[in-house]
Tab-separated table of C-alpha atoms and ligand atoms in Angstrom:
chain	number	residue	atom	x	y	z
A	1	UNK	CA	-18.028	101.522	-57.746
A	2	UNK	CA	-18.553	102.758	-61.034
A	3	UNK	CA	-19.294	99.954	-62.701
A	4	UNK	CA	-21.892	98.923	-60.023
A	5	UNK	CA	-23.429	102.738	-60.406
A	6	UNK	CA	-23.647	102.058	-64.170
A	7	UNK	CA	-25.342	98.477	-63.902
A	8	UNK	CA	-27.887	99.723	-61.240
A	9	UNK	CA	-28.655	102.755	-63.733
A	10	UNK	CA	-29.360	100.419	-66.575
A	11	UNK	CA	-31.224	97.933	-64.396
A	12	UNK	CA	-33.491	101.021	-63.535
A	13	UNK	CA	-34.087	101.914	-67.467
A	14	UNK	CA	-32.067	105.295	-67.278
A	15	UNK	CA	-28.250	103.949	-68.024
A	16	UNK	CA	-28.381	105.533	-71.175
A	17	UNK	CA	-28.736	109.147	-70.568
A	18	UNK	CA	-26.742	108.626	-67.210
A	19	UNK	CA	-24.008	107.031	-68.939
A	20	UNK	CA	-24.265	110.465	-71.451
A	21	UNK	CA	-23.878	112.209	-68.382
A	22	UNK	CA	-20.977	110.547	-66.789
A	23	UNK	CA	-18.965	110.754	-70.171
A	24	UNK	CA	-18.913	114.374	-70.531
A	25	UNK	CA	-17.997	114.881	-66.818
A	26	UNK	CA	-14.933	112.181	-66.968
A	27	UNK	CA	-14.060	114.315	-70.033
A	28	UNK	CA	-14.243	117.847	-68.154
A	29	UNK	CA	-12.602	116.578	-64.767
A	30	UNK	CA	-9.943	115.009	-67.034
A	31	UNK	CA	-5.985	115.485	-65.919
A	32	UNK	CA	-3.594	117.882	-68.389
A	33	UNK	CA	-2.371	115.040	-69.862
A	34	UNK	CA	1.986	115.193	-69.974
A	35	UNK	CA	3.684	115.979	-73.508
A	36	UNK	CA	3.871	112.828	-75.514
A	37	UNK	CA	4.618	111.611	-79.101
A	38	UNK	CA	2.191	111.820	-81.751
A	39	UNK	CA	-1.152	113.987	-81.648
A	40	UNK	CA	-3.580	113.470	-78.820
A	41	UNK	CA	-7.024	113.022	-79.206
A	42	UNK	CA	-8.969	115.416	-76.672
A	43	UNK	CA	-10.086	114.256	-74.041
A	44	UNK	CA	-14.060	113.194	-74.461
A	45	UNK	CA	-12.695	111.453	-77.484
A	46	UNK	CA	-10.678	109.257	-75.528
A	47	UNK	CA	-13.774	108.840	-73.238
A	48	UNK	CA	-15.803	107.468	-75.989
A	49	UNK	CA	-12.981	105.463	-77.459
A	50	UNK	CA	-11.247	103.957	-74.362
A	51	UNK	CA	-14.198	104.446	-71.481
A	52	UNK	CA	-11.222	106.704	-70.070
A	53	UNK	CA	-10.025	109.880	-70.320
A	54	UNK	CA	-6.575	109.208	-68.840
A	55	UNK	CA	-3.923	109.593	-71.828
A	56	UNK	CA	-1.259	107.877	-70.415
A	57	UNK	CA	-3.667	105.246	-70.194
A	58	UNK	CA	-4.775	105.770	-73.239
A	59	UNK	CA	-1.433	105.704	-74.636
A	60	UNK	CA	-0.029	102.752	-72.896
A	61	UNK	CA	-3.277	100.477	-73.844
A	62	UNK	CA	-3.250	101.311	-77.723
A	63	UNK	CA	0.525	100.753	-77.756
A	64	UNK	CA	-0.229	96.761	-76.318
A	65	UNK	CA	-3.084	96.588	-77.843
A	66	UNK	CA	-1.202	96.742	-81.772
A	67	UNK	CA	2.050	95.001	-80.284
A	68	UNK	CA	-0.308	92.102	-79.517
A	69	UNK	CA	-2.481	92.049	-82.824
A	70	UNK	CA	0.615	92.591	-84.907
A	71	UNK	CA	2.380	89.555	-83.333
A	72	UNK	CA	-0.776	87.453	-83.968
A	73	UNK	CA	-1.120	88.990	-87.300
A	74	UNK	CA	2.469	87.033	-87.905
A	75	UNK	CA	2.145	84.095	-85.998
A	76	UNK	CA	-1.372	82.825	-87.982
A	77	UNK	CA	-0.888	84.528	-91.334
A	78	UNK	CA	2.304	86.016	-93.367
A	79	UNK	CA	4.439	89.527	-93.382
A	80	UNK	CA	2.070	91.743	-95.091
A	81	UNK	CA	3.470	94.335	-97.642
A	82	UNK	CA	2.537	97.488	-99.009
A	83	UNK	CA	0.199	95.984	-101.730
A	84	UNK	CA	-1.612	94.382	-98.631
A	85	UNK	CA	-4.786	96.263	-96.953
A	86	UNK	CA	-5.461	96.433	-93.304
A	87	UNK	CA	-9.028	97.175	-92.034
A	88	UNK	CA	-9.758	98.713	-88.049
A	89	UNK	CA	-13.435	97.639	-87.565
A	90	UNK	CA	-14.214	100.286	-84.680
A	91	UNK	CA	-11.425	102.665	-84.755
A	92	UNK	CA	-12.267	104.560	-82.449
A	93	UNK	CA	-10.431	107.981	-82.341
A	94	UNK	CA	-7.206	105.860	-83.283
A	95	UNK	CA	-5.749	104.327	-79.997
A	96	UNK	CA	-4.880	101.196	-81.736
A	97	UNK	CA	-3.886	102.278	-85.084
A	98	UNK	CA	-1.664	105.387	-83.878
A	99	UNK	CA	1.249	102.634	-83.091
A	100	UNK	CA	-0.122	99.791	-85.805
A	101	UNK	CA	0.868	102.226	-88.210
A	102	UNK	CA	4.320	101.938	-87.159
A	103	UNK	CA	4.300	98.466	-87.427
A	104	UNK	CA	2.728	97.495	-90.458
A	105	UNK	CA	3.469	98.697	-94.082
A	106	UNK	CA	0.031	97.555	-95.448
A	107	UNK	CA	-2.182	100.190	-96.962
A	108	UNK	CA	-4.900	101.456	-94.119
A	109	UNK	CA	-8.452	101.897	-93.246
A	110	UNK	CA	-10.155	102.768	-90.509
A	111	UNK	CA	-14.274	102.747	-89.929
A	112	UNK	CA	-16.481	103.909	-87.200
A	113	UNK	CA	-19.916	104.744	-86.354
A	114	UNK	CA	-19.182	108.042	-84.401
A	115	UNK	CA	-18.574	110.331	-86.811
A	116	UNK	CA	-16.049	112.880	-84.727
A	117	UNK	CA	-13.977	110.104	-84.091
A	118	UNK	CA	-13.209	109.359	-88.005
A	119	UNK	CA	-12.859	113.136	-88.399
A	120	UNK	CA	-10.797	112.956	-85.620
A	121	UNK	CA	-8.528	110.303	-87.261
A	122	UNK	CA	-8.772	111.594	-90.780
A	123	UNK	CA	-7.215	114.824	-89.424
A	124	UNK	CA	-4.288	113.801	-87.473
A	125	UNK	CA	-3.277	110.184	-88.855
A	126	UNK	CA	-2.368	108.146	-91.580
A	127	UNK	CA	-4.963	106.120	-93.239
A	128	UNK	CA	-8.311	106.538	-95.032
A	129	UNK	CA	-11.141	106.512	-92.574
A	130	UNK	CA	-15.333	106.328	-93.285
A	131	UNK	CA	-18.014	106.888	-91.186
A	132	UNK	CA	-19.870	103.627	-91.578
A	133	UNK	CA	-23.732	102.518	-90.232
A	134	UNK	CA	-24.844	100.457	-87.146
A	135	UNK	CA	-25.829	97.662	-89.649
A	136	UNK	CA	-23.981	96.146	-92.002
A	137	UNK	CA	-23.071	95.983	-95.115
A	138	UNK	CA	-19.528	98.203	-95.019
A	139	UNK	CA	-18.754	100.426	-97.682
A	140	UNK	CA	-16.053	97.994	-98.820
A	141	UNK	CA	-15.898	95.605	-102.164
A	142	UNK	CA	-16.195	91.684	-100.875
A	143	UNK	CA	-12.271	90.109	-100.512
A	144	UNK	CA	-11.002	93.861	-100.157
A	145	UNK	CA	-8.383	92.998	-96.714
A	146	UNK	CA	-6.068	91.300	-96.077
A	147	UNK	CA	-6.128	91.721	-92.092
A	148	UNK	CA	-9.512	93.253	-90.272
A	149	UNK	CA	-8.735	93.780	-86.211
A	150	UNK	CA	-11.285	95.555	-83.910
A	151	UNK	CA	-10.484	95.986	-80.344
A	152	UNK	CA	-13.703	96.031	-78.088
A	153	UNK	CA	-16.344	96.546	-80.777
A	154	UNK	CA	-17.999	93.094	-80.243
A	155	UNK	CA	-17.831	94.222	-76.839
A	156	UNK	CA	-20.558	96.358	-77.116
A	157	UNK	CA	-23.176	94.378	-79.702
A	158	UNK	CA	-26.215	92.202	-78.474
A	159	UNK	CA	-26.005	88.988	-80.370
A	160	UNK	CA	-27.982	89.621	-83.531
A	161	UNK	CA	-25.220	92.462	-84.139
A	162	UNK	CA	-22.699	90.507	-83.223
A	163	UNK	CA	-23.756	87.394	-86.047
A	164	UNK	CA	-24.787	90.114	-88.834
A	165	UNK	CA	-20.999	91.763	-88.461
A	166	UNK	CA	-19.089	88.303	-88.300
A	167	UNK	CA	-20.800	87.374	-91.078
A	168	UNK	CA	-19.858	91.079	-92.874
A	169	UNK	CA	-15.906	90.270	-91.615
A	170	UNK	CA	-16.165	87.309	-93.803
A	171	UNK	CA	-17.523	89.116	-96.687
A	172	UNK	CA	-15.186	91.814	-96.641
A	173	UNK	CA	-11.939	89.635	-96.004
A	174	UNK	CA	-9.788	87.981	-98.727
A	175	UNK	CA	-9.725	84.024	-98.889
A	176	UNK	CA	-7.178	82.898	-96.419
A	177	UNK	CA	-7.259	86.630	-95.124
A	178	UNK	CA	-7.192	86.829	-90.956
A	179	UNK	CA	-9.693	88.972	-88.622
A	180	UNK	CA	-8.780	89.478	-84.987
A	181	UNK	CA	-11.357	90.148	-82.929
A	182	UNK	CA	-11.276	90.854	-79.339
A	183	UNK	CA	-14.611	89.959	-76.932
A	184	UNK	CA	-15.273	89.815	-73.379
A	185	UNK	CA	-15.246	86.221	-72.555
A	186	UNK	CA	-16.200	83.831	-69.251
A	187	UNK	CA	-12.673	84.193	-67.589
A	188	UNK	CA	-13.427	87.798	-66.931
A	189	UNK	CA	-14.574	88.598	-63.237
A	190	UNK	CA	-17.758	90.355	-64.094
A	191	UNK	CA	-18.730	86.926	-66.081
A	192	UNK	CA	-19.376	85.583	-62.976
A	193	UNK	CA	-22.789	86.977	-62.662
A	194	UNK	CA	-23.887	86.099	-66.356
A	195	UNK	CA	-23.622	81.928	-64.963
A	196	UNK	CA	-25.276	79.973	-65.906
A	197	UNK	CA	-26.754	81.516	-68.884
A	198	UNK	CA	-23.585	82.449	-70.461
A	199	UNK	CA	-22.308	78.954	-70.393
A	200	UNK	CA	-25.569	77.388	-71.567
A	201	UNK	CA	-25.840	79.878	-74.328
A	202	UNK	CA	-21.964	80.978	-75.266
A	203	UNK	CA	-23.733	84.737	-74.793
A	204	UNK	CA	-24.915	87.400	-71.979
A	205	UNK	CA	-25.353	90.778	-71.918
A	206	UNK	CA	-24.752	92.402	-68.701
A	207	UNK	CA	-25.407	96.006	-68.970
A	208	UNK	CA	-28.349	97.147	-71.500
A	209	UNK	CA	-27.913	100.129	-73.670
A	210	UNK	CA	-27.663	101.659	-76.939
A	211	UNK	CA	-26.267	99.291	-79.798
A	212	UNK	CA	-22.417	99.846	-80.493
A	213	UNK	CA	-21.844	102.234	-77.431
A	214	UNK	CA	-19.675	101.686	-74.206
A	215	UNK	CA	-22.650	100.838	-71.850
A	216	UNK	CA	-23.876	98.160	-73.298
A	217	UNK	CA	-21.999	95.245	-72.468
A	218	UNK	CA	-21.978	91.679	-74.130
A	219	UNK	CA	-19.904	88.101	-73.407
A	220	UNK	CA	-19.169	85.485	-75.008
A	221	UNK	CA	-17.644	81.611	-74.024
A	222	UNK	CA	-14.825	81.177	-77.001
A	223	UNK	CA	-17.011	78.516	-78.516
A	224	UNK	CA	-19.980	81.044	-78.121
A	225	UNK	CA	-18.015	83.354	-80.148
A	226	UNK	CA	-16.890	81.433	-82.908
A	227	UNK	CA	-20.434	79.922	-83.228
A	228	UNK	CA	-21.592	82.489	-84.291
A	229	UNK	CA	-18.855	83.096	-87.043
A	230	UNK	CA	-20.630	81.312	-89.403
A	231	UNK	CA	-19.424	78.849	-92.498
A	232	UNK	CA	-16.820	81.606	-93.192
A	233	UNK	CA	-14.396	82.276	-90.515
A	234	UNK	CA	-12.772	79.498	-89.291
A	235	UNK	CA	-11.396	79.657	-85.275
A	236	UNK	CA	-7.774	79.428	-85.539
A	237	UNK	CA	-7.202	80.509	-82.458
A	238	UNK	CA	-8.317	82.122	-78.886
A	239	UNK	CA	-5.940	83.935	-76.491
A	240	UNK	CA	-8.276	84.114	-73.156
A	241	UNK	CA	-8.738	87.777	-71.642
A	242	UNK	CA	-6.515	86.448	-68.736
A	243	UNK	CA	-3.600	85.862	-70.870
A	244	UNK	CA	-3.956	88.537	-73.234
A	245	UNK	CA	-2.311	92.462	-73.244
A	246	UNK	CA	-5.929	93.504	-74.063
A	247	UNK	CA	-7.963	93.030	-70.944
A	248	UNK	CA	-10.282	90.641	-73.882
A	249	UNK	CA	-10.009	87.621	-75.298
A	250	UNK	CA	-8.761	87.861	-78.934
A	251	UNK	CA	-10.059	85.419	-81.281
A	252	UNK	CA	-7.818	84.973	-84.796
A	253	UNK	CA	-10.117	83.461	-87.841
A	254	UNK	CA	-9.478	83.057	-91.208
A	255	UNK	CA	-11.547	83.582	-93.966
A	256	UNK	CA	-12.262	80.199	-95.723
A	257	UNK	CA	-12.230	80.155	-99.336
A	258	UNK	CA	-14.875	78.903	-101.449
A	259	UNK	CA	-17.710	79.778	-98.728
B	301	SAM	C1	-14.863	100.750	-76.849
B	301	SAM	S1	-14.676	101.624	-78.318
B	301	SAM	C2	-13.141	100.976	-78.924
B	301	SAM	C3	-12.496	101.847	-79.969
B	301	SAM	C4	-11.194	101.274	-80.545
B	301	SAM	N1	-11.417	99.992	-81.155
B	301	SAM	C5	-10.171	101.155	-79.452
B	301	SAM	O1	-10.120	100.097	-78.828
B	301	SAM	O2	-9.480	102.100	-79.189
B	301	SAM	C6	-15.836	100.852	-79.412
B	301	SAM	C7	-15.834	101.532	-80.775
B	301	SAM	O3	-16.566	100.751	-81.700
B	301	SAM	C8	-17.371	101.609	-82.466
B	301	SAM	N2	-18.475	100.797	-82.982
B	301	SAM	C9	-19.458	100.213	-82.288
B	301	SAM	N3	-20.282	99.536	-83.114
B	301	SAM	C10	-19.764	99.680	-84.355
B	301	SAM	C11	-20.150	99.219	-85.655
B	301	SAM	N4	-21.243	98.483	-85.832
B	301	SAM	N5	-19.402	99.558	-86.712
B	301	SAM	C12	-18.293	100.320	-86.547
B	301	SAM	N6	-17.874	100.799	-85.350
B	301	SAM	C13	-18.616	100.480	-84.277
B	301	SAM	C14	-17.787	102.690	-81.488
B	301	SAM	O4	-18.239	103.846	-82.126
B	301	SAM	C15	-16.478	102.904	-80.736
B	301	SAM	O5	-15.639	103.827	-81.353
């Protein structure tokens, strides 16, 4: 029902503010969430981040979400060390990287466009986090990671966005370095609606709104995606949205040297 509210919104040139709207009151009708481990973000922070303001939710999905990119992490590159650096494009207010932390000894940054979010993380976890632009470039040397993941930040790009930060994944990676990327793909049920188009082009956009925030929301076909990777990423692999922890399709590419 929601999602049909939001779509007719946008379709009527007013999603934006109403999606404001409808943030702040899923924030202010949200549940006292139970004791848990680890700080908890409050509650319109997890709206922005995870669409929700549910913690156990929010919990629960972060927890899969770095199980799944660390096991990719090993399957398509190599045990990364301390020396090693670790880049969250889009971290949000730290759903993913609360547990990745745990798992991975690699030095950590996180970078986001919302700037309570970093503050958020830079307060409460481990890690160095910057409040980075819309646009490319990042505030990071070329070859500085080792790993880049970013859950649902391609998500919400139209396609010029989404080619302009592939290409900036590339730059930023090390040669042979891995990115996993997650993106709403055709297996998805909401897809459905984007046909033909989506096929025919390997990208839709479904509901219009602001650049880089939760409204606007784009798909991709798996060859769509890593089309527009560019000479620099190479497709490894593609775990489809129905097989993966994520409720998206995770793509794994690795930097090619020499391009
Ligand atoms: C749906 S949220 C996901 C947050 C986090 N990745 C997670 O899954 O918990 C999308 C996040 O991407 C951030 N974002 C969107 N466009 C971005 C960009 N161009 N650069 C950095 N962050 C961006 C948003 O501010 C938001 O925090």
């Amino acid at each position: 029902l929601l999602r049909r509210a939001a779509d007719a919104l946008a379709a009527m040139g007013v999603g934006e503010p109403a999606f404001r709207v409808f943030e702040r009151l899923q924030a202010l009708s949200a549940r006292k969430a139970a004791a848990m481990d680890g700080p908890l973000p409050p509650a319109f922070l997890r709206v922005l981040t995870a669409g929700s303001s549910n913690a156990e939710t929010f919990v629960e999905q972060g927890r899969k979400a770095a199980a799944e990119f660390h096991r990719l992490a090993c399957d398509w590159g190599r045990p990364l060390s301390p020396r090693d650096r670790v880049l969250e494009f889009g971290c949000g207010c730290g759903r993913v990287a609360r547990w990745w932390l745990d798992l991975c000894p690699a030095r950590f940054d996180g970078c986001d466009v919302q700037g309570r979010l970093i503050d958020w993380c830079a307060q409460n976890l481990r890690g160095e986090y910057r409040l980075t632009l819309l646009d490319p470039p990042l505030p990071y040397e070329a070859a500085s990671f080792d790993l880049i993941y970013a859950l649902s930040v391609f998500t919400h790009m139209r396609e010029p966005g989404a080619v302009a930060w592939l290409a900036e994944m590339a730059r930023v990676l090390k040669p042979g370095g891995l990115a996993l990327l997650t993106f709403q793909d055709d297996r998805l049920p909401a897809a459905a609606a984007l046909q033909p188009g989506l096929s025919e082009t390997g990208f839709a956009v479904r509901r219009r709104g602001a650049e880089g925030r939760n409204l606007l929301a784009g798909y991709f076909t798996a060859e769509g995606f890593a089309a527009r990777a560019g000479p620099g990423l190479e497709l490894l692999h593609v775990t489809p949205s129905d097989a993966s922890a994520q409720g998206q399709a995770v793509a794994v590419f690795r930097r090619r040297a020499g391009v």
